[in-house]
Short mmCIF file of C-alpha atoms in Angstrom, two decimals:
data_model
loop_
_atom_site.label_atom_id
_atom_site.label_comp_id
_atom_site.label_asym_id
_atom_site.label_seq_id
_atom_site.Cartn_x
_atom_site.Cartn_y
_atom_site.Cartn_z
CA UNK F 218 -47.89 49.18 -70.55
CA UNK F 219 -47.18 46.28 -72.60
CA UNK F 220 -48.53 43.90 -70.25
CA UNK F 221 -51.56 44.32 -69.02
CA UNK F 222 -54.72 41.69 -67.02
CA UNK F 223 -57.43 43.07 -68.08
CA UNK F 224 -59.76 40.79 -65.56
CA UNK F 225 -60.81 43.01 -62.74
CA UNK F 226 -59.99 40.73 -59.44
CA UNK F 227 -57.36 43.06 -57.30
CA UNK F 228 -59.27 43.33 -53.81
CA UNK F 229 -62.47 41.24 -54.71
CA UNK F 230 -64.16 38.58 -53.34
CA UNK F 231 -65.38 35.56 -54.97
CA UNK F 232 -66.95 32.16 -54.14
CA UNK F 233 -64.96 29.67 -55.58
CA UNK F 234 -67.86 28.42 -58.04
CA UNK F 235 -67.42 32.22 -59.57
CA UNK F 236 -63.45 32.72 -59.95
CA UNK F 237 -63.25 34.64 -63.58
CA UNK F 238 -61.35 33.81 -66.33
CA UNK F 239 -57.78 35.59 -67.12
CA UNK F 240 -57.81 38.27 -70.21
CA UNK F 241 -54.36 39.06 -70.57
CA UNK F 242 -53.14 41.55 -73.19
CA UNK F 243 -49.42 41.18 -74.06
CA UNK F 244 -46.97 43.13 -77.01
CA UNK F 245 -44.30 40.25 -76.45
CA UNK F 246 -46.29 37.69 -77.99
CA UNK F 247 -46.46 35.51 -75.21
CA UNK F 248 -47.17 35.43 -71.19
CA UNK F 249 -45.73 33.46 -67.73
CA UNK F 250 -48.79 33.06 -65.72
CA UNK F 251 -48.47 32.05 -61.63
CA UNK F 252 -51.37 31.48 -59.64
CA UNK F 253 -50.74 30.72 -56.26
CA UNK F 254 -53.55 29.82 -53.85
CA UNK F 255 -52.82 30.59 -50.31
CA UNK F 256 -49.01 30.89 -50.84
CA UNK F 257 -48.78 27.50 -52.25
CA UNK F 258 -47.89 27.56 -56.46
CA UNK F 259 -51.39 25.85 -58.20
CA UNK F 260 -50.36 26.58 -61.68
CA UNK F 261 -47.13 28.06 -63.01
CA UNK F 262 -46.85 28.13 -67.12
CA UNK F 263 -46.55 30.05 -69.94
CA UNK F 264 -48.99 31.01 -72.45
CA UNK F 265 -48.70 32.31 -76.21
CA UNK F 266 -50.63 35.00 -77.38
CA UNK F 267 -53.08 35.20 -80.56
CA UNK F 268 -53.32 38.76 -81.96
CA UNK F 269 -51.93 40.35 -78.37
CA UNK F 270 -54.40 38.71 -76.06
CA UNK F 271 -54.37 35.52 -74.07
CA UNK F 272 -57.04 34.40 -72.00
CA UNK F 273 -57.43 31.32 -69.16
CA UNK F 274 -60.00 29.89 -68.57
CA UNK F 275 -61.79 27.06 -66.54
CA UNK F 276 -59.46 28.15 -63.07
CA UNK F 277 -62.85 26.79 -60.86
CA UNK F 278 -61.70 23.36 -60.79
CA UNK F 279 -57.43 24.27 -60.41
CA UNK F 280 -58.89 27.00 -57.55
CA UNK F 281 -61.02 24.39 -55.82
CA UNK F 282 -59.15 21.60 -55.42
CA UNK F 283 -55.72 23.47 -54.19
CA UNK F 284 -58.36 24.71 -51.37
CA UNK F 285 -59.30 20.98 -50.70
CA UNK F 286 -56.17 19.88 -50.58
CA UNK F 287 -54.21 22.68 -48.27
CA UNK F 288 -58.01 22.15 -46.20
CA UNK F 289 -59.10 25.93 -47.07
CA UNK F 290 -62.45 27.40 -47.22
CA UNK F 291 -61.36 31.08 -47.46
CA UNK F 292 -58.01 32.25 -48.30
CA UNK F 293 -55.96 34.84 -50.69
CA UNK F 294 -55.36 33.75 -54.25
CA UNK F 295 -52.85 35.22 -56.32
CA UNK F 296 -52.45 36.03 -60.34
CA UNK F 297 -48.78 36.56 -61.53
CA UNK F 298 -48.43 37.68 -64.88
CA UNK F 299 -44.58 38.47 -66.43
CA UNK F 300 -42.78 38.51 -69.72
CA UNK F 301 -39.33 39.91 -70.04
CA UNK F 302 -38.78 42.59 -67.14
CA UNK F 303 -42.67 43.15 -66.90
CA UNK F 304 -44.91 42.13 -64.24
CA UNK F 305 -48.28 42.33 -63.04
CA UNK F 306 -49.98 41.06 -60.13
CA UNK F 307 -53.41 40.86 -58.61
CA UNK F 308 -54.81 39.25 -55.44
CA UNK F 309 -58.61 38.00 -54.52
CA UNK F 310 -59.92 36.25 -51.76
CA UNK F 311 -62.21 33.18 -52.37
CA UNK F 312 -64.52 31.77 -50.50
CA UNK F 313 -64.93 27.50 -51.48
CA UNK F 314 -68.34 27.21 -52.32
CA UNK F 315 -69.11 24.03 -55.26
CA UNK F 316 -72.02 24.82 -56.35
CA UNK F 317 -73.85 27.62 -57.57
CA UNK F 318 -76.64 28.71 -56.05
CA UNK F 319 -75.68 31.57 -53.61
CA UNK F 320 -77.85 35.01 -54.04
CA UNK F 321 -75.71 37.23 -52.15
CA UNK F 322 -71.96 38.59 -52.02
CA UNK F 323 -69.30 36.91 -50.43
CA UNK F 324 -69.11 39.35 -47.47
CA UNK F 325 -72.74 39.75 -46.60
CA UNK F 326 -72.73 35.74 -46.64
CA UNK F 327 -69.83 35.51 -44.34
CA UNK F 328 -71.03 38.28 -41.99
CA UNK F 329 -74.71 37.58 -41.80
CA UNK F 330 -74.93 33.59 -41.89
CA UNK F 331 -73.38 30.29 -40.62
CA UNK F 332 -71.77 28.60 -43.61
CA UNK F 333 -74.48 25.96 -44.62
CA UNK F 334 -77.28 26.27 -46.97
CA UNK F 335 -79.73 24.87 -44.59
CA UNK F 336 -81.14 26.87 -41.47
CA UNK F 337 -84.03 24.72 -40.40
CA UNK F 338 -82.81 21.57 -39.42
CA UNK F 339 -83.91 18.05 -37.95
CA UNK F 340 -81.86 17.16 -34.62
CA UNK F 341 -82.22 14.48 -32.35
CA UNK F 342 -81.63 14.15 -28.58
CA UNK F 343 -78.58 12.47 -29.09
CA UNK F 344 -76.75 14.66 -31.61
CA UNK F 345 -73.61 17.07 -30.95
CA UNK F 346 -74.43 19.71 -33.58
CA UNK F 347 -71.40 21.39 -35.67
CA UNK F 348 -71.66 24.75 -36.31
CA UNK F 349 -68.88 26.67 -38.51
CA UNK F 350 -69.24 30.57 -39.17
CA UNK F 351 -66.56 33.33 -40.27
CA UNK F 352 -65.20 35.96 -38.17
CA UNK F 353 -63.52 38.98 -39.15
CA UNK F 354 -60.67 40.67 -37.43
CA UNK F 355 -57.15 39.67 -35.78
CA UNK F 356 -55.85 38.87 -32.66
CA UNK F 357 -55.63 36.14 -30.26
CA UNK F 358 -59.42 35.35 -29.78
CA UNK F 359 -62.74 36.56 -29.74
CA UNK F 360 -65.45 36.88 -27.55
CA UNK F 361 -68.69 36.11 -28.75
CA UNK F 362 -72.61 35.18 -27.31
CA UNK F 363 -75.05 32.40 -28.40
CA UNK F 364 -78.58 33.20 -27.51
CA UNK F 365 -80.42 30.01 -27.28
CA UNK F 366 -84.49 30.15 -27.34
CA UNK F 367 -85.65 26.78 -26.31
CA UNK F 368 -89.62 25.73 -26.84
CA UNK F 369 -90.16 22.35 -24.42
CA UNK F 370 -93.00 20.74 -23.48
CA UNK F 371 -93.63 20.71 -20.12
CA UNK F 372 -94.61 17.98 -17.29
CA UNK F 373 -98.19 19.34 -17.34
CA UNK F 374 -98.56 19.02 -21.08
CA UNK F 375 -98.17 22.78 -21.27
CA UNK F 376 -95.60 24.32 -23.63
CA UNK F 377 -93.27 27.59 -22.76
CA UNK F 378 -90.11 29.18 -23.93
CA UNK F 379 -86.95 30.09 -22.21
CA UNK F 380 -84.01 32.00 -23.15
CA UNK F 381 -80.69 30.53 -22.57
CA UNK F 382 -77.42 33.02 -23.02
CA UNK F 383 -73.70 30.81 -23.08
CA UNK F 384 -70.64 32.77 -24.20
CA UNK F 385 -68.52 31.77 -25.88
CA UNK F 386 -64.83 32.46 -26.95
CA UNK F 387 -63.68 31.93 -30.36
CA UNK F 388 -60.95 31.91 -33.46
CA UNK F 389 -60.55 34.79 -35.75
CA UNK F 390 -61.37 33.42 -39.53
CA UNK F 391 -63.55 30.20 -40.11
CA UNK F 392 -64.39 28.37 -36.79
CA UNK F 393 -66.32 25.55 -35.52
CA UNK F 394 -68.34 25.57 -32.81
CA UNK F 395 -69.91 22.45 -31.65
CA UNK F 396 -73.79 22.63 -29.36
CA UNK F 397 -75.09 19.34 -27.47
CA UNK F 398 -78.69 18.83 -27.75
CA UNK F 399 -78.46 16.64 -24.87
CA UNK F 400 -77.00 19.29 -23.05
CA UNK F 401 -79.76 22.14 -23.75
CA UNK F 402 -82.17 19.30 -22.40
CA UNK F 403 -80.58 19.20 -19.33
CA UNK F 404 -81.01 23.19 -19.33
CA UNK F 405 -84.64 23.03 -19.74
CA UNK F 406 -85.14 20.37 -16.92
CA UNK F 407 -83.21 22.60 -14.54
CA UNK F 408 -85.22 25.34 -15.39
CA UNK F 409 -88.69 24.29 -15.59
CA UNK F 410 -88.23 20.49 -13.67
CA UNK F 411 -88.00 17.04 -14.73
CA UNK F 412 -90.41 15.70 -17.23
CA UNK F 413 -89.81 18.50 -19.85
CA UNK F 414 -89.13 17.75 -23.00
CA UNK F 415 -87.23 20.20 -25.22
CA UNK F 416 -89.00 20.92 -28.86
CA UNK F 417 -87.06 22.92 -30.55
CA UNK F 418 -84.77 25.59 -30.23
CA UNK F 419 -83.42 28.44 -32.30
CA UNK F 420 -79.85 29.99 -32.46
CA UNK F 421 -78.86 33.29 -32.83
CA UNK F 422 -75.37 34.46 -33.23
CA UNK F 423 -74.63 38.53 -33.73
CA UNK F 424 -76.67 38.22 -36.92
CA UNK F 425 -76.91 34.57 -37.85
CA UNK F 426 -79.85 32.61 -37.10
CA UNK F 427 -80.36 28.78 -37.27
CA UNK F 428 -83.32 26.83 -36.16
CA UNK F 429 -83.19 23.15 -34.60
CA UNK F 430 -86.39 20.83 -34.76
CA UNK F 431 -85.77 17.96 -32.02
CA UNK F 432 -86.90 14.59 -33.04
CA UNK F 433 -88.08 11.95 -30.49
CA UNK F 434 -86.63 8.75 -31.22
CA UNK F 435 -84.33 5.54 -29.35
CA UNK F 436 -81.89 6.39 -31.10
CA UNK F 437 -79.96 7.88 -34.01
CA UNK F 438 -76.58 8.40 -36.31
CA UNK F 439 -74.81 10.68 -36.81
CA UNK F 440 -72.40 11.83 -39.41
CA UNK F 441 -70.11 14.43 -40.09
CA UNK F 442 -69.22 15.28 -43.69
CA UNK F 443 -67.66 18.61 -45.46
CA UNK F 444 -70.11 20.68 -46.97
CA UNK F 445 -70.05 22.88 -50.25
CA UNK F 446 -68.06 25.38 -48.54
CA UNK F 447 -65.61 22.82 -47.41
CA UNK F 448 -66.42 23.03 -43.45
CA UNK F 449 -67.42 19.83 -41.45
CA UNK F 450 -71.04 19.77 -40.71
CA UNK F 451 -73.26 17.34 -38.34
CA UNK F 452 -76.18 14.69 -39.54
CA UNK F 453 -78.56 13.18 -37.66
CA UNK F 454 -80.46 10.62 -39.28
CA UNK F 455 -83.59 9.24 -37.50
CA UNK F 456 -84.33 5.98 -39.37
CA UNK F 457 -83.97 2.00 -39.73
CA UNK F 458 -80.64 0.31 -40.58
CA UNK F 459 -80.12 -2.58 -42.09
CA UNK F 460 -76.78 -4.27 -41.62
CA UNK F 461 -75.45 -6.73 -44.52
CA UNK F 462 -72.52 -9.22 -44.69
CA UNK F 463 -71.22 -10.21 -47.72
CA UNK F 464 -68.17 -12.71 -48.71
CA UNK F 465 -66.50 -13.17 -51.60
CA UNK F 466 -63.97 -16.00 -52.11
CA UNK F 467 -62.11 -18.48 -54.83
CA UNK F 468 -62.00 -22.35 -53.66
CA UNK F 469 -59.52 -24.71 -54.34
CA UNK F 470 -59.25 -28.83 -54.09
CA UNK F 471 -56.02 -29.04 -51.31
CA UNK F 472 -55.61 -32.56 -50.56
CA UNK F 473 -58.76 -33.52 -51.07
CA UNK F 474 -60.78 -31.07 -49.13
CA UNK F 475 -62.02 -28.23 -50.32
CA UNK F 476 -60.52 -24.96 -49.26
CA UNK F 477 -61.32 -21.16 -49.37
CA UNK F 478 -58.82 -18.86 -50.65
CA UNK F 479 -58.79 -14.92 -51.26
CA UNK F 480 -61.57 -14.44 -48.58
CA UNK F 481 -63.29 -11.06 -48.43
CA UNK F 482 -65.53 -10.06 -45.89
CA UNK F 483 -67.71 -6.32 -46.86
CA UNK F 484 -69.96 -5.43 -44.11
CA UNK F 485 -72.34 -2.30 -45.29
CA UNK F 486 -75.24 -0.45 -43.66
CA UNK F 487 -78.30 0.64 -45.34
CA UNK F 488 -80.18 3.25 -43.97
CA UNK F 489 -83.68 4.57 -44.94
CA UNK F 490 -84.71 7.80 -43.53
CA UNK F 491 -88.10 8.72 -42.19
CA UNK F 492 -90.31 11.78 -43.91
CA UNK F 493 -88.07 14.49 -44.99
CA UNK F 494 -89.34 18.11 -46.05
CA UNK F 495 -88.07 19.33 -49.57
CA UNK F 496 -85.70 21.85 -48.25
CA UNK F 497 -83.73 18.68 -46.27
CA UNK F 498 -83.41 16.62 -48.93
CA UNK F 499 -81.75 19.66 -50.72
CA UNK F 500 -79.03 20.07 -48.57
CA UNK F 501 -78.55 16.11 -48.37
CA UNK F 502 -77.11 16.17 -51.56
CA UNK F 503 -74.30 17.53 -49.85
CA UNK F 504 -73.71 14.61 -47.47
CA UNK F 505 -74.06 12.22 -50.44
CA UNK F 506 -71.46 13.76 -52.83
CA UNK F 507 -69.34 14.84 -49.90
CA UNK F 508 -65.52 14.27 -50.42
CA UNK F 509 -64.80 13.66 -46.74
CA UNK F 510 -68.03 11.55 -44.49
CA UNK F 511 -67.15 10.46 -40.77
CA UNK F 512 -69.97 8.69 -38.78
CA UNK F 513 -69.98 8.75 -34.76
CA UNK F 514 -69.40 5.14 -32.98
CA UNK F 515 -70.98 4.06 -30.11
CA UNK F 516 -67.82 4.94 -27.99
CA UNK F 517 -67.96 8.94 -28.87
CA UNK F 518 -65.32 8.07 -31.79
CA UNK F 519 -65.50 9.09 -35.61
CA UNK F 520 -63.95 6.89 -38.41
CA UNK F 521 -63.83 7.50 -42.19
CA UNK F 522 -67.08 6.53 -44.14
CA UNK F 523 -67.78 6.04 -47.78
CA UNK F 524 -71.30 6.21 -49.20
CA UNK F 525 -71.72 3.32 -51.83
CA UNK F 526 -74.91 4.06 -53.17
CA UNK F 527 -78.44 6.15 -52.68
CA UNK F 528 -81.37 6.15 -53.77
CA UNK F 529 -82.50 9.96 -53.96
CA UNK F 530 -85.51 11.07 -55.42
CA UNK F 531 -87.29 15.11 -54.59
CA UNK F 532 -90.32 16.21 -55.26
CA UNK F 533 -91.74 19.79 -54.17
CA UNK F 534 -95.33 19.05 -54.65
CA UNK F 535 -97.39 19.62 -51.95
CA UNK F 536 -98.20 16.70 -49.80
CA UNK F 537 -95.35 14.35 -51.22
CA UNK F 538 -93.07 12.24 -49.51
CA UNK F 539 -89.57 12.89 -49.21
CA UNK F 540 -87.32 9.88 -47.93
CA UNK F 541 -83.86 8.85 -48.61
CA UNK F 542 -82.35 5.34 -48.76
CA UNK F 543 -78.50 4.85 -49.05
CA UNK F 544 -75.90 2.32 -48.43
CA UNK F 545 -72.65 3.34 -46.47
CA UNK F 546 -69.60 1.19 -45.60
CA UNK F 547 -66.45 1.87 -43.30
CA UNK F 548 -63.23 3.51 -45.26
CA UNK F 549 -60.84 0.68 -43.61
CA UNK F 550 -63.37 -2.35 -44.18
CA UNK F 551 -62.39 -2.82 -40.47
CA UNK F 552 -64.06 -1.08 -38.27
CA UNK F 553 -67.61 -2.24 -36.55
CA UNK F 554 -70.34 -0.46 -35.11
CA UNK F 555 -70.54 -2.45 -32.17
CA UNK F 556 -68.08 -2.33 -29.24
CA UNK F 557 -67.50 -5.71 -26.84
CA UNK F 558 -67.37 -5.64 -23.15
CA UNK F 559 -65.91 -7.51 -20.43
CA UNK F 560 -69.78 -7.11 -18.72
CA UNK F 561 -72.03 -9.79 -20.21
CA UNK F 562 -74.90 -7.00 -19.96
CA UNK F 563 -77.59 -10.13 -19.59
CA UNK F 564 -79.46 -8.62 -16.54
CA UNK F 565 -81.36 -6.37 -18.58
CA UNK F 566 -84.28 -4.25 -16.64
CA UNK F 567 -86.29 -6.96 -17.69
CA UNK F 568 -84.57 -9.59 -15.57
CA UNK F 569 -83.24 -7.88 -13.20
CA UNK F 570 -85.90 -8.65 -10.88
CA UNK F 571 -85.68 -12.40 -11.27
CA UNK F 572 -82.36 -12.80 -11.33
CA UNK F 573 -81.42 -10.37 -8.55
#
């Protein structure tokens, strides 16, 4: 042949970080490349050869971001390569992954873990955990199991275990599935009476496993943000917030007064996070160079976040604190974390009984 790709990709799998470069060898002097990620045209032009051979290189970043922007975390791409009446053509499946620092292949990953980096996780009370996982196959739906093994601590001060089966019925292909903490809680009370306190629990899915640490605390956020692999994933961030006000304005002299003009209001939130363990911090850098961040409102609702700055600093030695301080702000400038009611709310439990 006169044409020929001499990149082996025909029926492989890659993660996006690893897509090869093109070799192309060509007697017409010159080549029309197409590379088409999930049906949609990425790049479509036409290269000149130097002694019979062309080569492309550098596809991560064209490969990644027509994933981002069609919302794909594992489809087909596809290499075109013609000249005159000549073609050739080759077809891979990638995976989105943005950095590198995977150990295995793409298909023991997607059969054998849920797509994050992190398995042993902080969780609060209060969180709705977001779980997204790959399965194979075709058809309407899937039927599927989640084991649950929850560790409380009961009334008595004693601890126990108890296994907790839900089915579930899923997607074929990347899914989500989402698990309230708040509603394994209630699971353990009902089993083992009121008073008990769930620990932690552990997942296990076919062959995934992911383990939940429950942290006791008022309160917490919670954010969602798109991971490495480009699927949403859940935050909970026991810590102290600080919320700032800041305006900026011009002032003019308008008969005789003095007057404000081009008034702008930025209201930010700065959070600093308790102890974290190495391995944490790690997959934080995720949520802090995330291209998409939504944070949970008081009313159940998500809005459109953008982190401003951070402070992040790791350290693996033994015995060393791990914390994290950043600043976030709302993508509209709009939106508030509190919510006003009609109900005054003044009768608190601590006046209730005087005022009653």
């Amino acid at each position: 042949m006169a044409l020929t790709l001499n990149t082996s990709i025909d029926g492989k799998k890659f993660y996006s970080c690893d897509f090869p470069d093109l070799s192309i060898s060509t007697n017409y002097g010159l080549a029309n490349v197409t590379i088409a990620v999930n049906g949609s045209t990425a790049l479509s032009t036409r290269y000149y050869a130097v002694s019979g051979r062309v080569t492309v290189r550098n596809l991560v970043p064209l490969v990644e971001l027509s994933m981002e922007q069609q919302g794909k975390s594992f489809c087909t791409v596809g290499i075109t390569i013609s000249v005159a009446n000549e073609t050739v053509s080759a077809s891979c499946q990638v995976l989105l992954c943005k950095l590198k620092c995977m150990t295995v292949d793409v298909d023991t990953f997607l059969a054998n873990s849920f797509l994050t980096t992190h398995n042993h996780r902080l969780t609060t009370l209060y969180n709705e955990e977001v779980l997204p996982f790959y399965i194979a196959g075709s058809g309407n739906y899937s039927v599927g199991t989640f084991v649950f093994t929850l560790n409380v601590r009961k009334a008595d001060g004693s601890y126990d275990s108890y296994e907790y089966i839900s089915g579930r019925r899923f997607a074929f292909g990347i899914v989500t599935s989402t698990i309230s903490v708040k509603e394994l809680q209630w699971v353990c009370e009902n089993h083992f009476g009121n008073g008990t306190q769930l620990l932690s629990f552990t997942l296990k899915f076919s062959s995934r496993l992911i383990h939940y640490y429950v942290v006791p605390c008022a309160s917490a956020q919670e954010f969602r943000f798109k991971n490495i692999f480009g699927c949403m994933e859940s935050l909970g961030i026991p810590g102290a917030t600080i919320s700032k006000l800041e305006s900026d304005f011009s002032e003019a002299m308008v008969d005789g007064r003095l007057q404000h003009y081009d008034v702008k209001h930025t209201r930010t939130f700065e959070v600093q996070t308790a102890q974290l363990l190495s391995g944490y911090m790690t997959w934080l850098e995720q949520f802090l160079t995330s291209s998409f961040i939504m944070r949970k409102l008081p009313d159940g609702m998500f809005a459109d976040v953008l982190i401003k700055e951070y402070s992040f600093e790791q350290t693996d030695a033994p015995g060393e604190e791990n914390t994290l301080s950043f600043t976030w702000q709302f993508a509209d400038g709009k939106q508030s974390t509190q919510r006003y009611s009609i109900h005054t709310g003044i009768f608190t439990e601590q006046y209730n009984q005087i005022f009653a």
